[in-house]
Coordinates of C-alpha atoms (C1' of nucleotides) in Angstrom, one line a residue:
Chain S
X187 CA 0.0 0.0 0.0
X188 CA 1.1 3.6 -0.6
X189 CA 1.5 6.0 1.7
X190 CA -0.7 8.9 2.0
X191 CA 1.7 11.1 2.8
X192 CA 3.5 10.4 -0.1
X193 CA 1.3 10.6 -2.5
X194 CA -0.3 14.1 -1.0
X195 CA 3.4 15.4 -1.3
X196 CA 4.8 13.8 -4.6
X197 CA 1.4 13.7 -7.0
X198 CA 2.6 14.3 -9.9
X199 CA 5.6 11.8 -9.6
X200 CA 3.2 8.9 -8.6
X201 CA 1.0 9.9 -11.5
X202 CA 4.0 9.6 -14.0
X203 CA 5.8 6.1 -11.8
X204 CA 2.2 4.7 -12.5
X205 CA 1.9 5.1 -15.7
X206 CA 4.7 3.4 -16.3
X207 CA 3.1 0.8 -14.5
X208 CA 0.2 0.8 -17.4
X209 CA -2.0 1.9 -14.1
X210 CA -5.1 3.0 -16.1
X211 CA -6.6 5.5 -13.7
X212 CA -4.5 8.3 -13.1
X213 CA -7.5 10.7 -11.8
X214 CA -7.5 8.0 -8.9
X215 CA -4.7 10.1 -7.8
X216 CA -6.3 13.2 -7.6
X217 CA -9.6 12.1 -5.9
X218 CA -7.4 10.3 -3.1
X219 CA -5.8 13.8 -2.7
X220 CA -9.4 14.7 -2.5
X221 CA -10.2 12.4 0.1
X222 CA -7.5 12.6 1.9
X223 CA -8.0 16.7 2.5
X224 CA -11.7 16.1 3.1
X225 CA -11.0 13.4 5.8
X226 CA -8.3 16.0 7.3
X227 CA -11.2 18.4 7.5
X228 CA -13.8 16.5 9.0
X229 CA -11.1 15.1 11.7
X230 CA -10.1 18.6 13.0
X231 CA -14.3 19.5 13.3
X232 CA -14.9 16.2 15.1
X233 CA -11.6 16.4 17.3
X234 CA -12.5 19.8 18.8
X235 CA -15.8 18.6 19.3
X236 CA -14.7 15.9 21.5
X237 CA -12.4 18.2 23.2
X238 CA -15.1 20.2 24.0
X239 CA -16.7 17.2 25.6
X240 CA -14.2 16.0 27.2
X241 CA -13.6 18.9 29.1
X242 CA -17.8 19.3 30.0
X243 CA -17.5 15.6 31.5
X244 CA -14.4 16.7 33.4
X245 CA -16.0 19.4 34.8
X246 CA -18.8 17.3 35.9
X247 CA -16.9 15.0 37.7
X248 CA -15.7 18.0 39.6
X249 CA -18.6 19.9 40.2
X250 CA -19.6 16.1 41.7
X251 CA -17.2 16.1 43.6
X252 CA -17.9 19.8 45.2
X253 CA -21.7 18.7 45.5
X254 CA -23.0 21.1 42.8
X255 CA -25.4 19.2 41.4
X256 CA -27.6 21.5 39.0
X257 CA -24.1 22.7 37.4
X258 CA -23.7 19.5 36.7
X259 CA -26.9 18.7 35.2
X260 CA -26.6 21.3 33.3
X261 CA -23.4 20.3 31.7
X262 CA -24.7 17.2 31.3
X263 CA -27.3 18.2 28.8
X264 CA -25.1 20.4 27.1
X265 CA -22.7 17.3 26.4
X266 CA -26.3 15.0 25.5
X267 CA -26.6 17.4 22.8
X268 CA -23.1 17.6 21.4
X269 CA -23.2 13.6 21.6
X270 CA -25.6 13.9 18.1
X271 CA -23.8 16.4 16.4
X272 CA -20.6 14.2 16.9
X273 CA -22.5 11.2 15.9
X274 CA -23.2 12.7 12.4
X275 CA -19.8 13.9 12.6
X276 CA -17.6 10.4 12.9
X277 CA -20.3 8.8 10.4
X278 CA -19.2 11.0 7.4
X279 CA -15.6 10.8 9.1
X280 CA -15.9 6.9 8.7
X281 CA -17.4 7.0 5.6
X282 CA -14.8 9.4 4.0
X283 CA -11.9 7.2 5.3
X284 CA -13.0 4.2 4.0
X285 CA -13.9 5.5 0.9
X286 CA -9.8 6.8 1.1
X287 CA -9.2 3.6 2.0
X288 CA -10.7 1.4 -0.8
X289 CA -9.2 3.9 -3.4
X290 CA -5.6 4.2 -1.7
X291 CA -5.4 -0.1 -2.2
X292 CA -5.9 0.1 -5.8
X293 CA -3.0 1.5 -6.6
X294 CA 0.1 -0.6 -7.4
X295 CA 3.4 -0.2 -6.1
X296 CA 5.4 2.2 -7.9
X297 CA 8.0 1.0 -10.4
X298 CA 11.7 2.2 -9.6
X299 CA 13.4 4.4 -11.8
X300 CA 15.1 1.4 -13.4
X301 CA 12.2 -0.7 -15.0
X302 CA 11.8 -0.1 -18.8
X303 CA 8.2 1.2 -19.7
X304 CA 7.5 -1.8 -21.8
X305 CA 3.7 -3.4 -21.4
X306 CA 4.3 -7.0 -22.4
X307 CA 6.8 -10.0 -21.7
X308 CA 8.5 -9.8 -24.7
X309 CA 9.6 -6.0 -23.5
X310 CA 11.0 -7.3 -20.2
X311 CA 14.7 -6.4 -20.6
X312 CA 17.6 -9.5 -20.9
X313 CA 20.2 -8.4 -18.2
X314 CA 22.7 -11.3 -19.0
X315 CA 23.0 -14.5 -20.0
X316 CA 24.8 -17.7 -18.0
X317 CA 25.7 -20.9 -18.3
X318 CA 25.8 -23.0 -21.3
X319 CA 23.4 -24.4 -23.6
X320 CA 23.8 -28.4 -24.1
X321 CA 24.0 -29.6 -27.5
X322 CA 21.2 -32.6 -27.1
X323 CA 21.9 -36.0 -29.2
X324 CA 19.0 -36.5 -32.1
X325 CA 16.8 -38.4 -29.9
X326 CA 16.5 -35.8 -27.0
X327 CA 13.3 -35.6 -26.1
X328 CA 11.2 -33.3 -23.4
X329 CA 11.0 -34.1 -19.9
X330 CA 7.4 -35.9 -19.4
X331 CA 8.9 -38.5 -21.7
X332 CA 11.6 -38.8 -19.2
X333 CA 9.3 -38.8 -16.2
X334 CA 7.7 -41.7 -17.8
X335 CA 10.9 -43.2 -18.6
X336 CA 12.8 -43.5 -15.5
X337 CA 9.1 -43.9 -13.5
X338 CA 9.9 -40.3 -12.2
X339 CA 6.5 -38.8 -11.6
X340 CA 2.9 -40.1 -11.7
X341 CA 0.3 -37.2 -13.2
X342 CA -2.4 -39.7 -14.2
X343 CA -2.6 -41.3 -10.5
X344 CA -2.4 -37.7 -9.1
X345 CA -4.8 -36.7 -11.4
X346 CA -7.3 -39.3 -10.1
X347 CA -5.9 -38.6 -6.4
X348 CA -7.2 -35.0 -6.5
X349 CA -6.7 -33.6 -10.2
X350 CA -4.8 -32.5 -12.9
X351 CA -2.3 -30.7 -11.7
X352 CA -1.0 -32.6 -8.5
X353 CA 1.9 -34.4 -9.5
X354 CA 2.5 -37.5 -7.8
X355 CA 6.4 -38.1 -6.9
X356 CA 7.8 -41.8 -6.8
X357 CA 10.4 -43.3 -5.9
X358 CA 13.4 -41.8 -7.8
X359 CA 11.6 -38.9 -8.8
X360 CA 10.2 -37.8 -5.3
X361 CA 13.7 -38.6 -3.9
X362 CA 15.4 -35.9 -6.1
X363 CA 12.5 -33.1 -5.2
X364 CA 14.2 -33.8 -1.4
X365 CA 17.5 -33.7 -2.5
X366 CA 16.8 -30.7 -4.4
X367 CA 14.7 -29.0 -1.3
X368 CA 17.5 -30.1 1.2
X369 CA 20.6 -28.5 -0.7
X370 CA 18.6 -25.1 -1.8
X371 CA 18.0 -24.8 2.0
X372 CA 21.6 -25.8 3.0
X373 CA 22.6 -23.5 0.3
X374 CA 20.4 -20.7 1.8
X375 CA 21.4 -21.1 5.6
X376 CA 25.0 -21.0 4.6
X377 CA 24.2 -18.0 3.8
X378 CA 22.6 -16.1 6.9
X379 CA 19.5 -17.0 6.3
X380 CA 17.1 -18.2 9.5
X381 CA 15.4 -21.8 8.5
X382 CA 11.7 -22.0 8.7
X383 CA 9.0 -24.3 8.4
X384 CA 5.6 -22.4 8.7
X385 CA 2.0 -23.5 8.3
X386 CA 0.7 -23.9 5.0
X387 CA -2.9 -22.0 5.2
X388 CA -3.1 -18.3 6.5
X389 CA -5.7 -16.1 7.7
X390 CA -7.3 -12.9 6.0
X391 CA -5.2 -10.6 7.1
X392 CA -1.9 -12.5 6.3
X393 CA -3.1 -12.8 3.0
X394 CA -3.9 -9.0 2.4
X395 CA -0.2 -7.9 4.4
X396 CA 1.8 -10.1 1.4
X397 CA -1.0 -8.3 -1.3
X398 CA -2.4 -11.6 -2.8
X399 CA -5.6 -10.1 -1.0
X400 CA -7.5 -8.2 -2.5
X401 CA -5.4 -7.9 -6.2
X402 CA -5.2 -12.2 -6.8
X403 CA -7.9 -13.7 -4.9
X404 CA -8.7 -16.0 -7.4
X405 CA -5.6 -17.7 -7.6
X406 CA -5.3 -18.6 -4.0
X407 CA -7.2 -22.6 -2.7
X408 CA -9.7 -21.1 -0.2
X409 CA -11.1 -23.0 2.8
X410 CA -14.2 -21.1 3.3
X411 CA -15.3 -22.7 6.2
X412 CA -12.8 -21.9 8.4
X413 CA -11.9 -18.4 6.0
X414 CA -8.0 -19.7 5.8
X415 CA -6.3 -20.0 2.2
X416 CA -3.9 -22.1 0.7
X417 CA -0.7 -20.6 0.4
X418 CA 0.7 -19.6 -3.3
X419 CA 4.0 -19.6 -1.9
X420 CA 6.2 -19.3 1.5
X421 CA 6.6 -15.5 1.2
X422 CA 3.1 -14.9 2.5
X423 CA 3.5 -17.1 5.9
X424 CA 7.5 -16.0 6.2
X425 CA 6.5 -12.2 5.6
X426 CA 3.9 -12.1 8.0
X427 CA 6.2 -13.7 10.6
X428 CA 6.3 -10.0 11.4
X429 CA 3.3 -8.2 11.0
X430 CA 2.5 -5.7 13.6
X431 CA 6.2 -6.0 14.6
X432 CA 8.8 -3.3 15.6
X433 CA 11.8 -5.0 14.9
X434 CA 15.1 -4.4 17.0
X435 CA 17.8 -2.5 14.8
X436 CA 20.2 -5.1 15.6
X437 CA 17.8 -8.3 14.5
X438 CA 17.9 -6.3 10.9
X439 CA 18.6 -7.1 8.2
X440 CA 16.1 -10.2 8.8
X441 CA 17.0 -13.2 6.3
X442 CA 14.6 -16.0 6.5
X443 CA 14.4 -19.1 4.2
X444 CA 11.4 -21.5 4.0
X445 CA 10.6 -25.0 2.1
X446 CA 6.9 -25.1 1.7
X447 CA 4.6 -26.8 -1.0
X448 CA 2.6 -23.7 -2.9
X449 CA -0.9 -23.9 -4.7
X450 CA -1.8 -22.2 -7.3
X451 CA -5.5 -22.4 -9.1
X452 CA -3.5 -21.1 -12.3
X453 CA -7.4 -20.2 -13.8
X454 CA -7.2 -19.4 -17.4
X455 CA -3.7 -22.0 -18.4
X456 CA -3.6 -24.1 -21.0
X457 CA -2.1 -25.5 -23.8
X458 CA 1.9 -26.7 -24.1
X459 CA 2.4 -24.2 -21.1
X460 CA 0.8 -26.9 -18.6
X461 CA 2.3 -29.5 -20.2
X462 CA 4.4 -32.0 -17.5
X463 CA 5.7 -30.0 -14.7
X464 CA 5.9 -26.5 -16.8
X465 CA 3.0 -25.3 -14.9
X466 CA 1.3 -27.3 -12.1
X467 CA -1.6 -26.4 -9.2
X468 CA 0.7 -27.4 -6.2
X469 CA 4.7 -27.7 -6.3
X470 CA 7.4 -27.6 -3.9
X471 CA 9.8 -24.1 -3.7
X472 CA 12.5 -22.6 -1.2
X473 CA 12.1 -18.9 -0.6
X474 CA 14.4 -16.6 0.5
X475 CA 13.1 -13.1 2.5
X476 CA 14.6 -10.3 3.8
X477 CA 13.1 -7.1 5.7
X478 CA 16.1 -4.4 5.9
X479 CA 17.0 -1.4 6.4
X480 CA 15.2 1.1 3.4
X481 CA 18.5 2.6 2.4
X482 CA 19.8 -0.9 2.0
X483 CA 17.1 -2.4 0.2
X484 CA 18.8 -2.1 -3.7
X485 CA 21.8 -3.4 -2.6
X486 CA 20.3 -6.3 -0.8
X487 CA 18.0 -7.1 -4.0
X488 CA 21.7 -7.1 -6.0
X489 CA 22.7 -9.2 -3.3
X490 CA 20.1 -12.2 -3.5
X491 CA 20.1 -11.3 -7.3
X492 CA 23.7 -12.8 -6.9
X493 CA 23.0 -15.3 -4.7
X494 CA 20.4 -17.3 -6.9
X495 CA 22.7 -17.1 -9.8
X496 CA 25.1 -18.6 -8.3
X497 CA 23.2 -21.9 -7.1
X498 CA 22.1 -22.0 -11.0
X499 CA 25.9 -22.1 -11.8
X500 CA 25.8 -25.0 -9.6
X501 CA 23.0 -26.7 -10.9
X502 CA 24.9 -25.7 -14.0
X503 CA 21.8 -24.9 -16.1
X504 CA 22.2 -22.5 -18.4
X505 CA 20.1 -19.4 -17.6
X506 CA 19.2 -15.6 -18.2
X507 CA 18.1 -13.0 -15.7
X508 CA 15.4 -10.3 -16.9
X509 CA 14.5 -6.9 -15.9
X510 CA 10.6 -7.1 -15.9
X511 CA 9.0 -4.3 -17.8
X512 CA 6.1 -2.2 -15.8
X513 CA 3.8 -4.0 -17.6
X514 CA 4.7 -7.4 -16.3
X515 CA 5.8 -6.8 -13.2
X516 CA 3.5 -7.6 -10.0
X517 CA 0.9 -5.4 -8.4
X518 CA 3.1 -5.5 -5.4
X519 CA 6.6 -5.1 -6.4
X520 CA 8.9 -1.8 -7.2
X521 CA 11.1 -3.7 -9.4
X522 CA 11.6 -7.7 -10.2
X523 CA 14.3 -9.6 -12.0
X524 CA 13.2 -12.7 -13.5
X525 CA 15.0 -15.9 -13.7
X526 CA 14.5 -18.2 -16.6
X527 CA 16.5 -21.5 -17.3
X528 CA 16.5 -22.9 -20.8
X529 CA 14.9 -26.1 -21.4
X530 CA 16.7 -27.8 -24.4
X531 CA 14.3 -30.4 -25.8
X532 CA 11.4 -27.7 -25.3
X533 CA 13.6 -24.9 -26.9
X534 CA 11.8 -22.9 -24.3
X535 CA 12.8 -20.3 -21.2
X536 CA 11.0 -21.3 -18.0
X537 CA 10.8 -19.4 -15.3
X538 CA 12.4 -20.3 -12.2
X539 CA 12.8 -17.5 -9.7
X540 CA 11.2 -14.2 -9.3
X541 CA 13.5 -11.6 -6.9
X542 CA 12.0 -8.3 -6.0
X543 CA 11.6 -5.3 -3.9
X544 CA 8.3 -4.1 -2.8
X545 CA 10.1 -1.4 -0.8
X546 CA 7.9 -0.5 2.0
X547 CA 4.7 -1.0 0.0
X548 CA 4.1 -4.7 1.9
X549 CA 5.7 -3.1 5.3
X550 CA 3.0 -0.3 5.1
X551 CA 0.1 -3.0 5.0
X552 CA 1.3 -5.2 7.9
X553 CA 3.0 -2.5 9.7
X554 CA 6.7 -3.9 9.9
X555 CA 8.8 -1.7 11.7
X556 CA 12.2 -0.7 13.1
X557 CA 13.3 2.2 15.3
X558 CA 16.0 4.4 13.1
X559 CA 19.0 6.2 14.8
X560 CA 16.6 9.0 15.9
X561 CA 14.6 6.9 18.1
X562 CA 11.4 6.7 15.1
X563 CA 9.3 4.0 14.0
X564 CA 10.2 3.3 10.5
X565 CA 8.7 1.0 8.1
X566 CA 11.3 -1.4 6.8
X567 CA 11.4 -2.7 2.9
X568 CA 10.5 -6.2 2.5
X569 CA 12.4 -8.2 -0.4
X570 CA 11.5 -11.9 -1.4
X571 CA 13.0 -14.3 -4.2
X572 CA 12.8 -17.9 -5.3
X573 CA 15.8 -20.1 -4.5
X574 CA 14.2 -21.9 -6.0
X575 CA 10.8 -23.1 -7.1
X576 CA 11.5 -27.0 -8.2
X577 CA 9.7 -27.8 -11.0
X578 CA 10.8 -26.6 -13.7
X579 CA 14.9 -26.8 -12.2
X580 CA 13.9 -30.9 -12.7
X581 CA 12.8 -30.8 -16.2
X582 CA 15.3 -28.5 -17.1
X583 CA 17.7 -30.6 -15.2
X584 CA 16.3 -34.0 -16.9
X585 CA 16.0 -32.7 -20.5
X586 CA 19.6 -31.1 -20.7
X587 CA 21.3 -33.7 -19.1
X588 CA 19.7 -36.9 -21.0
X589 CA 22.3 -39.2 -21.9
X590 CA 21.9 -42.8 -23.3
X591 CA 23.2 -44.2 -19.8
X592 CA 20.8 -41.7 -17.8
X593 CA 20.5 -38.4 -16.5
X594 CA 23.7 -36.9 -15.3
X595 CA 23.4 -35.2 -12.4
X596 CA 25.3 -32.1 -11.4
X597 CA 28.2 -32.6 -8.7
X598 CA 26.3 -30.7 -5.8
X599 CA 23.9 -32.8 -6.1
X600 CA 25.4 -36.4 -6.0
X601 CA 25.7 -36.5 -2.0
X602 CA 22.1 -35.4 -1.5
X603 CA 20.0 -37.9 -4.5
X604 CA 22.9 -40.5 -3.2
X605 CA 24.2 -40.9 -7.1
X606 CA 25.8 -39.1 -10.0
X607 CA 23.2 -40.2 -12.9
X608 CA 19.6 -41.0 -12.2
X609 CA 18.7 -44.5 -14.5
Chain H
rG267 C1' -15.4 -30.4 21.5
rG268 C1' -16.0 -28.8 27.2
rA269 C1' -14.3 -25.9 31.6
rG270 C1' -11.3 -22.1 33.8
rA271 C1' -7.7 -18.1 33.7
rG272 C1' -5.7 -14.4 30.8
rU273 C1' -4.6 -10.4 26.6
rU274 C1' -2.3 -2.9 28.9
rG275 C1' 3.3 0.9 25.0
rA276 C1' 9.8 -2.2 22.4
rC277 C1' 9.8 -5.3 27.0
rA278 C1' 8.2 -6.0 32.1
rG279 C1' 4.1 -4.7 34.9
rA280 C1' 0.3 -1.6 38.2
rG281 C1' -4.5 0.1 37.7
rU282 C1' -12.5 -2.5 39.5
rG283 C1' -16.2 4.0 36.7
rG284 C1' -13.3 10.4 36.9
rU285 C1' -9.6 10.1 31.6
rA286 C1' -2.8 5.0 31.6
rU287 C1' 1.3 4.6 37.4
rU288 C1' 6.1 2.8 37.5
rG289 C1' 10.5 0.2 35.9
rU290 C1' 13.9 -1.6 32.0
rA291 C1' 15.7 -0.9 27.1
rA292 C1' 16.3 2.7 23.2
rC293 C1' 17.2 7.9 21.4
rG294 C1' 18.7 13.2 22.3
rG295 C1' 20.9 16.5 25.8
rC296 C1' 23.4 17.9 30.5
rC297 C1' 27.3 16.5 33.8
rC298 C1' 32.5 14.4 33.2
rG299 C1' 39.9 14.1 32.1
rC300 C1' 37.8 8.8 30.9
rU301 C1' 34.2 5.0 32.3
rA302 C1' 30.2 4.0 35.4
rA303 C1' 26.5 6.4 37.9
rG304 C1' 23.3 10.6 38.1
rC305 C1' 20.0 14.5 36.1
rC306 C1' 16.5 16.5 32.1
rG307 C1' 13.7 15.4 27.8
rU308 C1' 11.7 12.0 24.1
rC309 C1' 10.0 7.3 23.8
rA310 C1' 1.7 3.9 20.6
rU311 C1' -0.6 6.6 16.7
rC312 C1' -3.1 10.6 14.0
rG313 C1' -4.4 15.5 13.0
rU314 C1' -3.2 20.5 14.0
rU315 C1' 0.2 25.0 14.7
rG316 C1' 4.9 29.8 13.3
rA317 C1' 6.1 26.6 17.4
rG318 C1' 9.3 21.8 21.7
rU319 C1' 1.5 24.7 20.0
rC320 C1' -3.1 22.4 20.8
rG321 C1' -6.0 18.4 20.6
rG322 C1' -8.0 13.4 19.1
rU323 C1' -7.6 8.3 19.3
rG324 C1' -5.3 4.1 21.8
rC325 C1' -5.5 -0.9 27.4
rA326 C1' -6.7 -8.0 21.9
rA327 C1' -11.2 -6.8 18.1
rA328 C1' -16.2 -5.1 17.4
rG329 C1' -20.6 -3.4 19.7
rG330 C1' -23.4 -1.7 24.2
rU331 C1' -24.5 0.9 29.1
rU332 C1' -22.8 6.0 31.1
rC333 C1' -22.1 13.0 31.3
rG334 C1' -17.6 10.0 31.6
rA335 C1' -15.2 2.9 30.4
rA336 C1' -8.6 -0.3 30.6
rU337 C1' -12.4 -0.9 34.6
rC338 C1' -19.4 -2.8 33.9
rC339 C1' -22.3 -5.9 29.9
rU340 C1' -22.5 -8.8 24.9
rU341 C1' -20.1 -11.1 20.9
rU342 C1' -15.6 -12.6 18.5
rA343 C1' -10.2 -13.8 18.1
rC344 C1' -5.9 -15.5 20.3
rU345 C1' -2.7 -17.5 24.5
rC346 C1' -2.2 -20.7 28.8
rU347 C1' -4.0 -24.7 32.1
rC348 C1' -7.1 -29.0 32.8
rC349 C1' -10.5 -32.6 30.6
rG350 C1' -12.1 -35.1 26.0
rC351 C1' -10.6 -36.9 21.2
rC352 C1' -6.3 -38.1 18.4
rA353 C1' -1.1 -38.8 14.6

RNA sequence: GGAGAGUUGACAGAGUGGUAUUGUAACGGCCCGCUAAGCCGUCAUCGUUGAGUCGGUGCAAAGGUUCGAAUCCUUUACUCUCCGCCA
């Protein structure tokens, strides 16, 4: 969420920073201003009123206490009929807030100064290229062939289990998803980050903090009868480890890493995009999070920008990292790099990680804060980034190291699947 | 699922109808040869002012009673203990 403050001060920046963003309605900005000064207005009127009854019941309670009844009578009737005037008062006062309120959460997150203006994926900008592409023998083919090959994966049985979409490990298969899960978290706590295992549904307002409420609804499993949903990944449960939080200055920066499974409805898929593990309703991921300091915040998304490269250059998959354009980046974010490996027999990009800032915008909505050196509550920037979501790091993994003997593992993976080549 | 106890600022912890006490930590300042101690101020949040001005809100959440509610009433959420059920 933005802050009012911000936007009252820096209008016509947010109105240019969204439409780079594609944000449609720009006039939203100047009825929020609108709002915003009308709220201001009706707050000052209702405040002095209950200052002026404030001080009536004080008086009362002294004029009590001195036994002078009829003054205080008196007063009393003169505060009865203040109480309606103020009762008119707060309900335009409420009603003007929450009108602020509905308008201020549909804006986006503003796009930093670095994100090219482009609308679609094809404008999202190639930062740089890594890794090398394999140069498959004649009969490569794409990884659901393998699955079925080497007995990997099950989709009919966990079709019939619950539905398309909810793969079924076995055996082999389901032993290199915990291999994979156990050295992107060993990878990730080497690294500073805290280990977590948190619960897989959250409430309401855990789901509005992270912003999958009320922008992607849709997307998210929801158990109405108890109101929980289904997380879409680990960021939502990790983030709102600290909602309503003042964090200590010397617990930030917080680094956090979590295995979960994530579920995804995916509404409105199809076609050789859901095809195998490409795209899936629930799969297994590791996520990285860190709230820090605000000033730190680009550095630290360079940082874990660097730091999920690098466990690609051990999975030795070749790869690319994008700049998304406004257009594609998330409601929630101020700028995202994309990770993409390249799938070999599918002659295709998938994406693997997404790493981005949302700056304070997620902060502002759960109210995660820190006290700076001047002794002030400060909201913190929240950062989050795939390291790394496990689907398509298999068939990536399986189509570009098919040989006629089996698949080849990488090296820093032999200790944790137990073998060098999977047959 | 049942019963009881509880939820107060960053933390600790008073307060049973008259407007949130105190301590610790933190931050700023004073003092000081240095350190410690001590002293003063700030220390939930919002509005307002030329201003360190003035005021509002805030005691888990929402509603109610009252001139006035942390305090009384109702509902809800959560925590703890015991019982029940159970991997």
């Amino acid at each position: 969420m933005l802050q009012i403050g911000f936007i009252r001060q820096n209008a016509a920046l947010v109105k240019e920073r969204l439409s780079v963003k594609h944000f449609g309605d720009v006039l939203l900005v100047d009825k929020v201003i609108a709002l915003d000064e009308q709220v201001r207005k009706l707050k000052v009127e209702s405040e002095t009123l209950q200052a002026e009854m404030n001080a009536a019941s004080k008086a009362i309670g002294q004029l009590m206490g001195k036994g002078e009844k009829e003054q205080a009578e008196l007063k009393k009737q003169e505060v009865t009929q203040h109480k309606s005037t103020l009762q008119q008062l707060s309900e335009s006062l409420n009603l003007a807030e929450k009108q602020l309120q509905d308008a201020i959460i549909l804006f986006p997150n503003l796009p930093h100064v670095s994100v090219p203006p482009g609308k679609t994926p094809e404008e999202n900008e190639i930062v740089r290229e890594g890794g090398l592409k394999p140069s498959l023998p004649s009969n490569a083919v794409p990884h659901w062939e393998l699955i079925k090959k080497y007995d990997l994966v099950d989709f009919e049985t966990g079709a019939k289990i619950t539905g398309s979409g909810f793969p079924l490990y076995k055996g082999k298969g389901a032993k290199l998803q915990r291999a994979l899960i156990q050295y992107f978290l060993d990878y990730n706590t080497a690294a500073g980050y805290t280990e977590y295992l948190p619960p897989l549904m959250v409430n309401e307002a855990s789901a509005y903090g992270t912003g999958q409420l009320p922008d992607k609804e849709g997307q998210m499993y929801h158990a109405a009868a108890d109101g929980f949903y289904l997380i879409p990944t680990a960021e939502v449960p990790v983030t709102n480890i600290y909602r309503d939080e003042i964090v200590k200055e010397a617990d930030v920066p917080v680094k956090m890493t979590a295995y979960t499974p994530c579920f995804r409805r995916e509404a409105g898929s199809f076609g050789s995009d859901v095809r195998g593990l490409n795209r899936v309703h629930q799969f297994d991921k590791v996520e990285i999070i860190q709230l820090v300091n605000p000033d730190k915040s680009y550095d630290v998304l360079e940082e874990m920008v660097r730091h999920v490269e690098t466990l690609l250059n051990h999975l030795q998959l070749p790869y690319r990292i994008l700049r998304l354009c406004g257009g594609d980046m998330s409601f929630t974010s101020a700028l995202t790099y994309d990770f993409e490996v390249f799938s070999a027999a599918q002659q295709k990009w998938l994406e693997v990680s997404s790493v981005s800032n949302f700056e304070s915008f997620q902060t502002n909505r759960m109210k995660i804060r820190y006290k700076n050196a001047e002794g002030k509550t400060q909201l913190l920037h929240s950062l989050n980034g795939s390291s790394l979501a496990l689907p398509r790091i298999v068939a990536c993994l399986l189509e570009n190291n098919q040989t006629d003997a089996g698949i080849k593992l990488p090296p820093v993976l032999h200790a944790y699947y137990g073998n060098a080549i999977i047959r």
